[in-house]
PDB file of C-alpha atoms and ligand atoms in Angstrom:
ATOM      1  CA  MET A   1      34.696   1.715   4.768  1.00  0.00           C
ATOM      2  CA  THR A   2      33.709  -0.168   1.636  1.00  0.00           C
ATOM      3  CA  LYS A   3      30.334  -1.202   0.821  1.00  0.00           C
ATOM      4  CA  GLU A   4      31.355  -5.177   0.982  1.00  0.00           C
ATOM      5  CA  LYS A   5      32.698  -4.189   4.523  1.00  0.00           C
ATOM      6  CA  LEU A   6      29.402  -2.151   5.406  1.00  0.00           C
ATOM      7  CA  LEU A   7      27.171  -5.075   4.494  1.00  0.00           C
ATOM      8  CA  ASN A   8      29.279  -7.557   6.864  1.00  0.00           C
ATOM      9  CA  LEU A   9      28.382  -5.456   9.909  1.00  0.00           C
ATOM     10  CA  ASN A  10      25.381  -7.069  12.365  1.00  0.00           C
ATOM     11  CA  LYS A  11      21.851  -5.451  12.175  1.00  0.00           C
ATOM     12  CA  SER A  12      22.489  -2.742  14.783  1.00  0.00           C
ATOM     13  CA  GLU A  13      25.500  -1.739  13.072  1.00  0.00           C
ATOM     14  CA  ILE A  14      23.828  -1.576   9.610  1.00  0.00           C
ATOM     15  CA  GLN A  15      21.477   0.500  11.144  1.00  0.00           C
ATOM     16  CA  LYS A  16      23.692   2.937  12.661  1.00  0.00           C
ATOM     17  CA  GLN A  17      25.308   3.317   9.403  1.00  0.00           C
ATOM     18  CA  ILE A  18      22.084   4.115   7.719  1.00  0.00           C
ATOM     19  CA  MET A  19      21.707   6.582  10.396  1.00  0.00           C
ATOM     20  CA  LYS A  20      24.522   8.000   9.757  1.00  0.00           C
ATOM     21  CA  ILE A  21      24.595   8.369   6.114  1.00  0.00           C
ATOM     22  CA  LYS A  22      20.941   9.832   6.249  1.00  0.00           C
ATOM     23  CA  LYS A  23      21.891  12.438   8.093  1.00  0.00           C
ATOM     24  CA  GLU A  24      25.026  13.385   5.829  1.00  0.00           C
ATOM     25  CA  LYS A  25      22.839  13.218   2.913  1.00  0.00           C
ATOM     26  CA  ASN A  26      19.661  14.830   4.120  1.00  0.00           C
ATOM     27  CA  CYS A  27      17.635  12.040   3.065  1.00  0.00           C
ATOM     28  CA  PHE A  28      13.749  11.283   4.181  1.00  0.00           C
ATOM     29  CA  ILE A  29      13.108   7.437   4.580  1.00  0.00           C
ATOM     30  CA  MET A  30       9.555   5.851   4.164  1.00  0.00           C
ATOM     31  CA  ALA A  31       8.921   2.507   4.967  1.00  0.00           C
ATOM     32  CA  HIS A  32       5.461   0.983   4.019  1.00  0.00           C
ATOM     33  CA  ASN A  33       3.268  -0.732   6.945  1.00  0.00           C
ATOM     34  CA  TYR A  34       4.189  -3.801   5.733  1.00  0.00           C
ATOM     35  CA  ILE A  35       7.698  -3.394   5.668  1.00  0.00           C
ATOM     36  CA  ASP A  36       9.927  -5.217   8.445  1.00  0.00           C
ATOM     37  CA  VAL A  37      10.215  -3.821  11.854  1.00  0.00           C
ATOM     38  CA  GLU A  38      13.746  -3.753  11.556  1.00  0.00           C
ATOM     39  CA  ILE A  39      13.699  -0.987   8.425  1.00  0.00           C
ATOM     40  CA  GLN A  40      10.512   0.770  10.252  1.00  0.00           C
ATOM     41  CA  GLU A  41      13.105   1.386  13.087  1.00  0.00           C
ATOM     42  CA  ILE A  42      15.339   3.443  11.012  1.00  0.00           C
ATOM     43  CA  ALA A  43      12.568   5.296   8.849  1.00  0.00           C
ATOM     44  CA  ASP A  44      11.746   8.751   9.640  1.00  0.00           C
ATOM     45  CA  TYR A  45       7.638   7.805   8.402  1.00  0.00           C
ATOM     46  CA  VAL A  46       6.013   4.806   8.614  1.00  0.00           C
ATOM     47  CA  GLY A  47       2.547   4.454   6.644  1.00  0.00           C
ATOM     48  CA  ASP A  48       0.337   3.702   4.155  1.00  0.00           C
ATOM     49  CA  SER A  49       1.395   4.635   0.091  1.00  0.00           C
ATOM     50  CA  LEU A  50      -0.693   7.575   0.046  1.00  0.00           C
ATOM     51  CA  HIS A  51       0.567   9.059   3.434  1.00  0.00           C
ATOM     52  CA  MET A  52       4.305   8.113   2.617  1.00  0.00           C
ATOM     53  CA  ALA A  53       3.789  10.882  -0.670  1.00  0.00           C
ATOM     54  CA  LEU A  54       2.071  13.146   1.421  1.00  0.00           C
ATOM     55  CA  GLU A  55       4.473  13.378   4.208  1.00  0.00           C
ATOM     56  CA  ALA A  56       7.484  13.555   1.670  1.00  0.00           C
ATOM     57  CA  ALA A  57       6.025  16.711   0.386  1.00  0.00           C
ATOM     58  CA  LYS A  58       6.126  18.178   3.806  1.00  0.00           C
ATOM     59  CA  SER A  59       9.648  17.337   4.316  1.00  0.00           C
ATOM     60  CA  ASP A  60      12.882  19.411   3.203  1.00  0.00           C
ATOM     61  CA  ALA A  61      15.088  16.572   2.451  1.00  0.00           C
ATOM     62  CA  ASP A  62      17.376  16.499  -0.332  1.00  0.00           C
ATOM     63  CA  LEU A  63      16.946  12.800  -1.204  1.00  0.00           C
ATOM     64  CA  PHE A  64      13.971  10.698  -0.644  1.00  0.00           C
ATOM     65  CA  LEU A  65      14.244   6.705   0.034  1.00  0.00           C
ATOM     66  CA  THR A  66      11.131   4.622  -0.428  1.00  0.00           C
ATOM     67  CA  CYS A  67      11.280   1.139   0.983  1.00  0.00           C
ATOM     68  CA  SER A  68       8.136  -0.642  -0.360  1.00  0.00           C
ATOM     69  CA  ILE A  69       7.125  -1.462  -3.953  1.00  0.00           C
ATOM     70  CA  LYS A  70       8.022   0.312  -7.134  1.00  0.00           C
ATOM     71  CA  ILE A  71       4.016   1.748  -7.471  1.00  0.00           C
ATOM     72  CA  MET A  72       4.195   3.403  -3.959  1.00  0.00           C
ATOM     73  CA  GLY A  73       7.630   4.921  -4.983  1.00  0.00           C
ATOM     74  CA  GLU A  74       5.983   6.473  -7.971  1.00  0.00           C
ATOM     75  CA  ALA A  75       3.226   7.938  -5.918  1.00  0.00           C
ATOM     76  CA  VAL A  76       5.631   9.505  -3.825  1.00  0.00           C
ATOM     77  CA  LYS A  77       7.535  10.727  -6.908  1.00  0.00           C
ATOM     78  CA  ILE A  78       3.956  12.055  -8.481  1.00  0.00           C
ATOM     79  CA  LEU A  79       3.574  14.295  -5.344  1.00  0.00           C
ATOM     80  CA  ASN A  80       7.053  15.257  -5.030  1.00  0.00           C
ATOM     81  CA  PRO A  81       8.297  15.679  -8.882  1.00  0.00           C
ATOM     82  CA  ASP A  82      11.067  17.736  -7.957  1.00  0.00           C
ATOM     83  CA  LYS A  83      12.489  15.621  -5.812  1.00  0.00           C
ATOM     84  CA  LYS A  84      14.596  12.635  -6.092  1.00  0.00           C
ATOM     85  CA  VAL A  85      13.357   9.822  -5.205  1.00  0.00           C
ATOM     86  CA  LEU A  86      14.974   6.131  -4.539  1.00  0.00           C
ATOM     87  CA  MET A  87      13.473   2.887  -4.304  1.00  0.00           C
ATOM     88  CA  ALA A  88      15.582   0.509  -1.790  1.00  0.00           C
ATOM     89  CA  HIS A  89      15.243  -2.442  -3.940  1.00  0.00           C
ATOM     90  CA  LYS A  90      15.498  -2.429  -7.648  1.00  0.00           C
ATOM     91  CA  ASP A  91      12.660  -4.954  -8.450  1.00  0.00           C
ATOM     92  CA  ALA A  92      10.098  -4.879  -5.796  1.00  0.00           C
ATOM     93  CA  ASP A  93       7.037  -4.513  -7.603  1.00  0.00           C
ATOM     94  CA  CYS A  94       3.439  -5.162  -7.136  1.00  0.00           C
ATOM     95  CA  ARG A  95       1.906  -8.354  -8.920  1.00  0.00           C
ATOM     96  CA  LEU A  96      -1.695  -6.681  -8.453  1.00  0.00           C
ATOM     97  CA  ALA A  97      -0.618  -3.902 -10.494  1.00  0.00           C
ATOM     98  CA  ASN A  98       1.255  -5.688 -13.114  1.00  0.00           C
ATOM     99  CA  MET A  99      -1.575  -8.401 -13.783  1.00  0.00           C
ATOM    100  CA  LYS A 100      -2.880  -6.734 -16.671  1.00  0.00           C
ATOM    101  CA  ASP A 101      -1.087  -4.294 -18.981  1.00  0.00           C
ATOM    102  CA  PRO A 102      -2.535  -0.744 -18.476  1.00  0.00           C
ATOM    103  CA  SER A 103      -3.657  -0.588 -22.099  1.00  0.00           C
ATOM    104  CA  PHE A 104      -6.702  -3.154 -20.792  1.00  0.00           C
ATOM    105  CA  LEU A 105      -8.491   0.185 -19.737  1.00  0.00           C
ATOM    106  CA  ASN A 106      -8.687   1.460 -23.135  1.00  0.00           C
ATOM    107  CA  LYS A 107     -10.557  -1.149 -24.004  1.00  0.00           C
ATOM    108  CA  LEU A 108     -13.240  -0.277 -21.446  1.00  0.00           C
ATOM    109  CA  LYS A 109     -13.068   3.384 -22.215  1.00  0.00           C
ATOM    110  CA  ALA A 110     -13.763   2.556 -25.818  1.00  0.00           C
ATOM    111  CA  GLU A 111     -16.852   0.346 -24.702  1.00  0.00           C
ATOM    112  CA  HIS A 112     -18.031   3.301 -21.865  1.00  0.00           C
ATOM    113  CA  PRO A 113     -16.713   6.658 -22.648  1.00  0.00           C
ATOM    114  CA  GLU A 114     -18.800   8.524 -20.551  1.00  0.00           C
ATOM    115  CA  ALA A 115     -17.674   6.393 -17.640  1.00  0.00           C
ATOM    116  CA  GLU A 116     -15.751   7.989 -14.403  1.00  0.00           C
ATOM    117  CA  ILE A 117     -12.668   5.844 -13.835  1.00  0.00           C
ATOM    118  CA  VAL A 118     -12.049   5.499 -10.361  1.00  0.00           C
ATOM    119  CA  CYS A 119      -8.328   3.992  -9.813  1.00  0.00           C
ATOM    120  CA  TYR A 120      -7.087   2.493  -6.694  1.00  0.00           C
ATOM    121  CA  VAL A 121      -3.810   4.339  -5.336  1.00  0.00           C
ATOM    122  CA  ASN A 122      -1.931   1.135  -5.212  1.00  0.00           C
ATOM    123  CA  SER A 123      -1.712   0.685  -9.094  1.00  0.00           C
ATOM    124  CA  PRO A 124       0.851   1.901 -11.942  1.00  0.00           C
ATOM    125  CA  ALA A 125       1.243   5.535 -12.558  1.00  0.00           C
ATOM    126  CA  ALA A 126       0.455   4.624 -16.238  1.00  0.00           C
ATOM    127  CA  LEU A 127      -2.984   3.290 -15.116  1.00  0.00           C
ATOM    128  CA  LYS A 128      -3.639   6.005 -12.729  1.00  0.00           C
ATOM    129  CA  ALA A 129      -2.598   8.875 -15.259  1.00  0.00           C
ATOM    130  CA  GLU A 130      -5.739   7.035 -17.562  1.00  0.00           C
ATOM    131  CA  SER A 131      -8.323   7.755 -14.567  1.00  0.00           C
ATOM    132  CA  THR A 132     -10.350  10.226 -13.706  1.00  0.00           C
ATOM    133  CA  ILE A 133     -10.151  10.189 -10.263  1.00  0.00           C
ATOM    134  CA  THR A 134      -8.109   8.234  -7.376  1.00  0.00           C
ATOM    135  CA  CYS A 135      -9.121   6.386  -4.308  1.00  0.00           C
ATOM    136  CA  THR A 136      -7.467   4.503  -1.596  1.00  0.00           C
ATOM    137  CA  SER A 137      -8.708   1.621   0.685  1.00  0.00           C
ATOM    138  CA  ALA A 138      -9.830   3.914   3.270  1.00  0.00           C
ATOM    139  CA  ASN A 139     -11.893   6.040   1.223  1.00  0.00           C
ATOM    140  CA  CYS A 140     -13.070   3.859  -1.755  1.00  0.00           C
ATOM    141  CA  ILE A 141     -17.006   3.980  -0.557  1.00  0.00           C
ATOM    142  CA  LYS A 142     -16.812   7.635   0.082  1.00  0.00           C
ATOM    143  CA  ILE A 143     -15.427   8.311  -3.564  1.00  0.00           C
ATOM    144  CA  VAL A 144     -17.788   6.260  -5.612  1.00  0.00           C
ATOM    145  CA  GLU A 145     -20.574   7.866  -3.515  1.00  0.00           C
ATOM    146  CA  ALA A 146     -19.529  10.879  -4.465  1.00  0.00           C
ATOM    147  CA  ILE A 147     -20.038  10.073  -7.934  1.00  0.00           C
ATOM    148  CA  PRO A 148     -23.466  11.191  -9.501  1.00  0.00           C
ATOM    149  CA  ASP A 149     -25.795   7.806  -9.739  1.00  0.00           C
ATOM    150  CA  ASN A 150     -26.475   8.424 -13.248  1.00  0.00           C
ATOM    151  CA  LYS A 151     -22.675   8.071 -14.261  1.00  0.00           C
ATOM    152  CA  GLU A 152     -21.121   4.713 -14.861  1.00  0.00           C
ATOM    153  CA  ILE A 153     -18.035   3.601 -12.982  1.00  0.00           C
ATOM    154  CA  ILE A 154     -14.799   1.811 -14.232  1.00  0.00           C
ATOM    155  CA  PHE A 155     -13.023   0.459 -11.181  1.00  0.00           C
ATOM    156  CA  VAL A 156      -9.346  -0.472 -11.409  1.00  0.00           C
ATOM    157  CA  PRO A 157      -7.417  -2.462 -11.066  1.00  0.00           C
ATOM    158  CA  ASP A 158      -8.383  -4.767  -7.773  1.00  0.00           C
ATOM    159  CA  CYS A 159     -11.869  -6.343  -8.333  1.00  0.00           C
ATOM    160  CA  ASN A 160     -11.886  -7.251  -4.933  1.00  0.00           C
ATOM    161  CA  ILE A 161     -12.135  -3.819  -3.428  1.00  0.00           C
ATOM    162  CA  GLY A 162     -14.540  -2.871  -6.319  1.00  0.00           C
ATOM    163  CA  ARG A 163     -16.929  -5.916  -5.256  1.00  0.00           C
ATOM    164  CA  TRP A 164     -16.903  -4.646  -1.787  1.00  0.00           C
ATOM    165  CA  VAL A 165     -17.628  -1.662  -2.790  1.00  0.00           C
ATOM    166  CA  GLU A 166     -20.562  -2.533  -5.023  1.00  0.00           C
ATOM    167  CA  TYR A 167     -21.765  -4.087  -1.920  1.00  0.00           C
ATOM    168  CA  LYS A 168     -21.626  -1.119   0.794  1.00  0.00           C
ATOM    169  CA  THR A 169     -22.876   1.240  -1.898  1.00  0.00           C
ATOM    170  CA  GLY A 170     -25.356  -0.729  -4.035  1.00  0.00           C
ATOM    171  CA  ARG A 171     -24.040   0.617  -7.511  1.00  0.00           C
ATOM    172  CA  LYS A 172     -22.816  -1.411 -10.284  1.00  0.00           C
ATOM    173  CA  LEU A 173     -19.310  -0.977 -11.472  1.00  0.00           C
ATOM    174  CA  ILE A 174     -17.216  -2.258 -13.971  1.00  0.00           C
ATOM    175  CA  LEU A 175     -14.342  -4.450 -13.009  1.00  0.00           C
ATOM    176  CA  PRO A 176     -11.458  -5.785 -14.553  1.00  0.00           C
ATOM    177  CA  ASP A 177     -10.350  -9.375 -13.190  1.00  0.00           C
ATOM    178  CA  SER A 178      -6.977  -8.649 -11.114  1.00  0.00           C
ATOM    179  CA  PHE A 179      -6.613  -8.751  -7.542  1.00  0.00           C
ATOM    180  CA  CYS A 180      -3.987  -8.885  -4.912  1.00  0.00           C
ATOM    181  CA  TYR A 181      -2.652 -12.612  -4.357  1.00  0.00           C
ATOM    182  CA  VAL A 182      -1.728 -12.120  -0.928  1.00  0.00           C
ATOM    183  CA  HIS A 183      -5.122 -10.878   0.150  1.00  0.00           C
ATOM    184  CA  ASP A 184      -7.423 -13.082  -2.246  1.00  0.00           C
ATOM    185  CA  ARG A 185      -5.788 -16.381  -0.994  1.00  0.00           C
ATOM    186  CA  VAL A 186      -7.684 -16.136   2.239  1.00  0.00           C
ATOM    187  CA  SER A 187     -10.551 -18.444   1.988  1.00  0.00           C
ATOM    188  CA  ILE A 188     -13.955 -18.109   4.009  1.00  0.00           C
ATOM    189  CA  GLU A 189     -13.368 -21.136   5.679  1.00  0.00           C
ATOM    190  CA  GLU A 190     -10.020 -20.284   7.315  1.00  0.00           C
ATOM    191  CA  ALA A 191     -11.662 -17.168   8.260  1.00  0.00           C
ATOM    192  CA  PHE A 192     -14.667 -19.011  10.260  1.00  0.00           C
ATOM    193  CA  GLU A 193     -11.667 -21.176  11.639  1.00  0.00           C
ATOM    194  CA  VAL A 194      -9.546 -18.161  12.973  1.00  0.00           C
ATOM    195  CA  LYS A 195     -12.814 -16.514  14.361  1.00  0.00           C
ATOM    196  CA  LYS A 196     -13.865 -19.913  15.872  1.00  0.00           C
ATOM    197  CA  GLN A 197     -10.619 -20.098  17.705  1.00  0.00           C
ATOM    198  CA  TYR A 198     -10.858 -16.525  19.031  1.00  0.00           C
ATOM    199  CA  PRO A 199     -14.721 -15.957  19.094  1.00  0.00           C
ATOM    200  CA  ASP A 200     -14.399 -12.337  21.367  1.00  0.00           C
ATOM    201  CA  TYR A 201     -11.533 -11.260  19.176  1.00  0.00           C
ATOM    202  CA  THR A 202     -12.776  -8.510  16.416  1.00  0.00           C
ATOM    203  CA  LEU A 203     -11.878  -9.560  12.552  1.00  0.00           C
ATOM    204  CA  LEU A 204     -10.281  -6.982  10.749  1.00  0.00           C
ATOM    205  CA  VAL A 205      -9.681  -7.695   7.078  1.00  0.00           C
ATOM    206  CA  HIS A 206      -8.632  -5.448   4.201  1.00  0.00           C
ATOM    207  CA  PRO A 207     -11.086  -4.870   1.436  1.00  0.00           C
ATOM    208  CA  GLU A 208      -8.490  -6.524  -1.176  1.00  0.00           C
ATOM    209  CA  CYS A 209      -9.666  -9.759   0.336  1.00  0.00           C
ATOM    210  CA  ASN A 210     -12.320 -11.358  -1.349  1.00  0.00           C
ATOM    211  CA  LEU A 211     -15.546 -10.511  -0.870  1.00  0.00           C
ATOM    212  CA  GLU A 212     -17.044 -13.554   1.188  1.00  0.00           C
ATOM    213  CA  VAL A 213     -14.384 -12.954   3.669  1.00  0.00           C
ATOM    214  CA  CYS A 214     -15.236  -9.292   4.020  1.00  0.00           C
ATOM    215  CA  LYS A 215     -18.891  -9.818   4.259  1.00  0.00           C
ATOM    216  CA  PHE A 216     -17.685 -12.079   7.079  1.00  0.00           C
ATOM    217  CA  ALA A 217     -15.175  -9.712   8.986  1.00  0.00           C
ATOM    218  CA  ASP A 218     -16.222  -7.650  11.742  1.00  0.00           C
ATOM    219  CA  VAL A 219     -14.619  -4.494  10.169  1.00  0.00           C
ATOM    220  CA  VAL A 220     -13.211  -3.848   6.799  1.00  0.00           C
ATOM    221  CA  CYS A 221     -10.711  -1.154   6.603  1.00  0.00           C
ATOM    222  CA  SER A 222      -7.107   0.128   5.600  1.00  0.00           C
ATOM    223  CA  THR A 223      -3.761  -0.814   7.222  1.00  0.00           C
ATOM    224  CA  SER A 224      -3.865   2.368   8.952  1.00  0.00           C
ATOM    225  CA  GLN A 225      -7.478   2.261  10.143  1.00  0.00           C
ATOM    226  CA  MET A 226      -6.027  -1.322  11.361  1.00  0.00           C
ATOM    227  CA  ILE A 227      -3.428   0.454  13.485  1.00  0.00           C
ATOM    228  CA  ASP A 228      -6.075   2.841  15.068  1.00  0.00           C
ATOM    229  CA  PHE A 229      -8.060   0.051  15.847  1.00  0.00           C
ATOM    230  CA  VAL A 230      -5.296  -1.912  17.868  1.00  0.00           C
ATOM    231  CA  ALA A 231      -4.216   1.478  19.598  1.00  0.00           C
ATOM    232  CA  LYS A 232      -7.541   1.674  21.304  1.00  0.00           C
ATOM    233  CA  ASN A 233      -8.865  -1.787  21.420  1.00  0.00           C
ATOM    234  CA  ASP A 234      -7.610  -4.968  22.511  1.00  0.00           C
ATOM    235  CA  LYS A 235      -8.556  -8.803  20.951  1.00  0.00           C
ATOM    236  CA  ALA A 236      -7.910  -8.384  17.166  1.00  0.00           C
ATOM    237  CA  ILE A 237      -7.057 -10.472  14.192  1.00  0.00           C
ATOM    238  CA  ILE A 238      -5.172  -8.884  11.594  1.00  0.00           C
ATOM    239  CA  GLY A 239      -6.375  -9.795   8.170  1.00  0.00           C
ATOM    240  CA  THR A 240      -3.590  -8.192   5.793  1.00  0.00           C
ATOM    241  CA  GLU A 241      -0.152  -8.607   4.880  1.00  0.00           C
ATOM    242  CA  LEU A 242       2.122 -10.308   7.814  1.00  0.00           C
ATOM    243  CA  GLY A 243       4.008  -7.389   8.181  1.00  0.00           C
ATOM    244  CA  LEU A 244       1.446  -5.178   9.821  1.00  0.00           C
ATOM    245  CA  PHE A 245       0.881  -7.770  11.897  1.00  0.00           C
ATOM    246  CA  LYS A 246       4.657  -7.857  13.118  1.00  0.00           C
ATOM    247  CA  GLN A 247       4.515  -3.882  13.615  1.00  0.00           C
ATOM    248  CA  LEU A 248       1.332  -4.229  15.956  1.00  0.00           C
ATOM    249  CA  GLN A 249       3.154  -6.792  17.646  1.00  0.00           C
ATOM    250  CA  ALA A 250       6.399  -4.644  18.239  1.00  0.00           C
ATOM    251  CA  ARG A 251       3.999  -1.496  19.006  1.00  0.00           C
ATOM    252  CA  TYR A 252       2.063  -3.131  21.444  1.00  0.00           C
ATOM    253  CA  PRO A 253       3.270  -5.897  22.868  1.00  0.00           C
ATOM    254  CA  GLY A 254       0.771  -6.330  25.648  1.00  0.00           C
ATOM    255  CA  LYS A 255      -2.116  -6.602  23.350  1.00  0.00           C
ATOM    256  CA  ASN A 256      -3.638  -9.514  22.309  1.00  0.00           C
ATOM    257  CA  ILE A 257      -3.707  -9.682  18.676  1.00  0.00           C
ATOM    258  CA  VAL A 258      -3.396 -12.487  16.215  1.00  0.00           C
ATOM    259  CA  TYR A 259      -3.003 -13.060  12.351  1.00  0.00           C
ATOM    260  CA  LEU A 260      -5.728 -14.241  10.086  1.00  0.00           C
ATOM    261  CA  SER A 261      -3.215 -16.288   8.310  1.00  0.00           C
ATOM    262  CA  SER A 262       0.359 -16.864   8.033  1.00  0.00           C
ATOM    263  CA  GLU A 263      -0.006 -16.953   4.188  1.00  0.00           C
ATOM    264  CA  MET A 264      -0.625 -13.346   3.690  1.00  0.00           C
ATOM    265  CA  VAL A 265       2.965 -12.683   2.941  1.00  0.00           C
ATOM    266  CA  CYS A 266       4.009 -10.417   0.181  1.00  0.00           C
ATOM    267  CA  GLU A 267       7.049 -11.592  -1.631  1.00  0.00           C
ATOM    268  CA  ASP A 268       7.743  -8.125  -3.227  1.00  0.00           C
ATOM    269  CA  MET A 269       7.589  -5.892   0.103  1.00  0.00           C
ATOM    270  CA  LYS A 270      10.061  -8.661   1.501  1.00  0.00           C
ATOM    271  CA  LYS A 271      12.468  -7.963  -0.897  1.00  0.00           C
ATOM    272  CA  ASN A 272      13.491  -4.884   1.150  1.00  0.00           C
ATOM    273  CA  SER A 273      16.192  -5.487   3.550  1.00  0.00           C
ATOM    274  CA  LEU A 274      18.233  -3.409   5.879  1.00  0.00           C
ATOM    275  CA  GLU A 275      21.300  -4.069   3.205  1.00  0.00           C
ATOM    276  CA  ASN A 276      19.544  -3.275   0.216  1.00  0.00           C
ATOM    277  CA  VAL A 277      18.410   0.031   2.435  1.00  0.00           C
ATOM    278  CA  LEU A 278      22.222   0.860   2.999  1.00  0.00           C
ATOM    279  CA  THR A 279      23.154  -0.057  -0.389  1.00  0.00           C
ATOM    280  CA  ALA A 280      20.544   2.224  -1.850  1.00  0.00           C
ATOM    281  CA  LEU A 281      21.382   5.120   0.230  1.00  0.00           C
ATOM    282  CA  ILE A 282      25.272   4.774  -0.660  1.00  0.00           C
ATOM    283  CA  SER A 283      25.012   4.372  -4.193  1.00  0.00           C
ATOM    284  CA  GLU A 284      21.392   6.285  -5.002  1.00  0.00           C
ATOM    285  CA  GLU A 285      20.766   3.643  -7.174  1.00  0.00           C
ATOM    286  CA  TYR A 286      16.870   2.876  -8.428  1.00  0.00           C
ATOM    287  CA  GLU A 287      15.821   6.374  -8.991  1.00  0.00           C
ATOM    288  CA  VAL A 288      11.996   6.670  -9.686  1.00  0.00           C
ATOM    289  CA  ASN A 289      11.834   8.524 -13.208  1.00  0.00           C
ATOM    290  CA  LEU A 290       8.194   9.338 -14.443  1.00  0.00           C
ATOM    291  CA  GLU A 291       7.180  11.415 -17.910  1.00  0.00           C
ATOM    292  CA  GLU A 292       6.355  14.870 -17.002  1.00  0.00           C
ATOM    293  CA  SER A 293       2.887  13.989 -18.803  1.00  0.00           C
ATOM    294  CA  ILE A 294       2.121  11.127 -16.919  1.00  0.00           C
ATOM    295  CA  ILE A 295       2.805  13.121 -13.450  1.00  0.00           C
ATOM    296  CA  HIS A 296       0.621  15.892 -14.576  1.00  0.00           C
ATOM    297  CA  ARG A 297      -2.439  13.528 -15.350  1.00  0.00           C
ATOM    298  CA  THR A 298      -2.019  11.541 -12.087  1.00  0.00           C
ATOM    299  CA  LYS A 299      -2.177  14.400 -10.064  1.00  0.00           C
ATOM    300  CA  GLU A 300      -5.045  15.490 -11.657  1.00  0.00           C
ATOM    301  CA  SER A 301      -6.577  12.509 -10.723  1.00  0.00           C
ATOM    302  CA  LEU A 302      -5.285  12.670  -7.344  1.00  0.00           C
ATOM    303  CA  ASP A 303      -6.358  16.230  -6.689  1.00  0.00           C
ATOM    304  CA  ARG A 304      -9.818  15.292  -7.510  1.00  0.00           C
ATOM    305  CA  MET A 305      -9.709  12.960  -4.794  1.00  0.00           C
ATOM    306  CA  PHE A 306      -8.390  15.376  -2.308  1.00  0.00           C
ATOM    307  CA  GLU A 307     -11.476  17.575  -3.060  1.00  0.00           C
ATOM    308  CA  ILE A 308     -13.603  14.846  -2.089  1.00  0.00           C
ATOM    309  CA  VAL A 309     -11.405  13.617   1.058  1.00  0.00           C
ATOM    310  CA  ARG A 310      -8.316  14.786   2.470  1.00  0.00           C
TER     311      ARG A 310
HETATM  312  P1  LIG B   1      -3.701   0.555   2.995  1.00  0.00           P
HETATM  313  O1  LIG B   1      -2.200   0.797   3.308  1.00  0.00           O
HETATM  314  O2  LIG B   1      -3.882   2.214   1.562  1.00  0.00           O
HETATM  315  O3  LIG B   1      -4.563  -0.186   3.287  1.00  0.00           O
HETATM  316  O4  LIG B   1      -3.247  -0.540   1.449  1.00  0.00           O
HETATM  317  C1  LIG B   1      -1.870  -1.294   1.222  1.00  0.00           C
HETATM  318  C2  LIG B   1      -1.697  -2.285   0.607  1.00  0.00           C
HETATM  319  O5  LIG B   1      -0.981  -2.228  -0.133  1.00  0.00           O
HETATM  320  C3  LIG B   1      -2.631  -3.233   0.245  1.00  0.00           C
HETATM  321  O6  LIG B   1      -2.266  -4.505  -0.271  1.00  0.00           O
END
């Protein structure tokens, strides 16, 4: 069948074709928690960016296809440098990651030469390579707490997570002014209104939300921690990208869950579609390539995180 004919198939036929070609090519498909459920259904692994990369490392597949955004494909490549890693969409990228040119860090490093540089995992490889330790949304507090009190800390690139860490640890961090537009756009007024409407629901928000919203929330946690919460509890307000809410609705149809804001949509994550996945699988286009030195330095920063938390 030609590529054009394949793309005229309906949803379940495209899914069947993906499963068939995936098997023929021994390909491992990963989808981020925010990706549409119809793509998650054909994925071998669904999770956050770090765990997609760690799962890929356990697989003996010949090919890896990442359905998410570029920085997450890079994370898969960094932990699997000898493997061929593809993206489902050629320009699904992260606005937070690209809000500042990675060279902004050079200025901060020159001003604070002794500082520890903590880099949130959702960042470009070029920035991670300049950091001394990586963190995730799930372990950012632990990582900062593990750094000796007398050390200055530069925390990049998300200032909202940085402010949340400052609030929780009492440490002063040197922060840039970049943020995730999807999370930052939720106001305290909106959070207050939703909580008023659902007073006995637990409000869970991602630490990429602004500090006022985080302080108001019942729980501030990563996407995987939100999934764990809903698995064990009922009545939750989901304060992160809408794709996670849809995933939870599909997984737990009987549970009472609502979203914090219908505006929490990552346009780049939404560039991923079943059609892109099929096309990328057939053509093996959009391979993630990184310089060896970047992979090496980034891996050192990740390994320091793994020494503290796994
Ligand atoms: P986690 O899945 O690591 O919580 O973060 C997801 C993310 O990209 C937030 O925007």
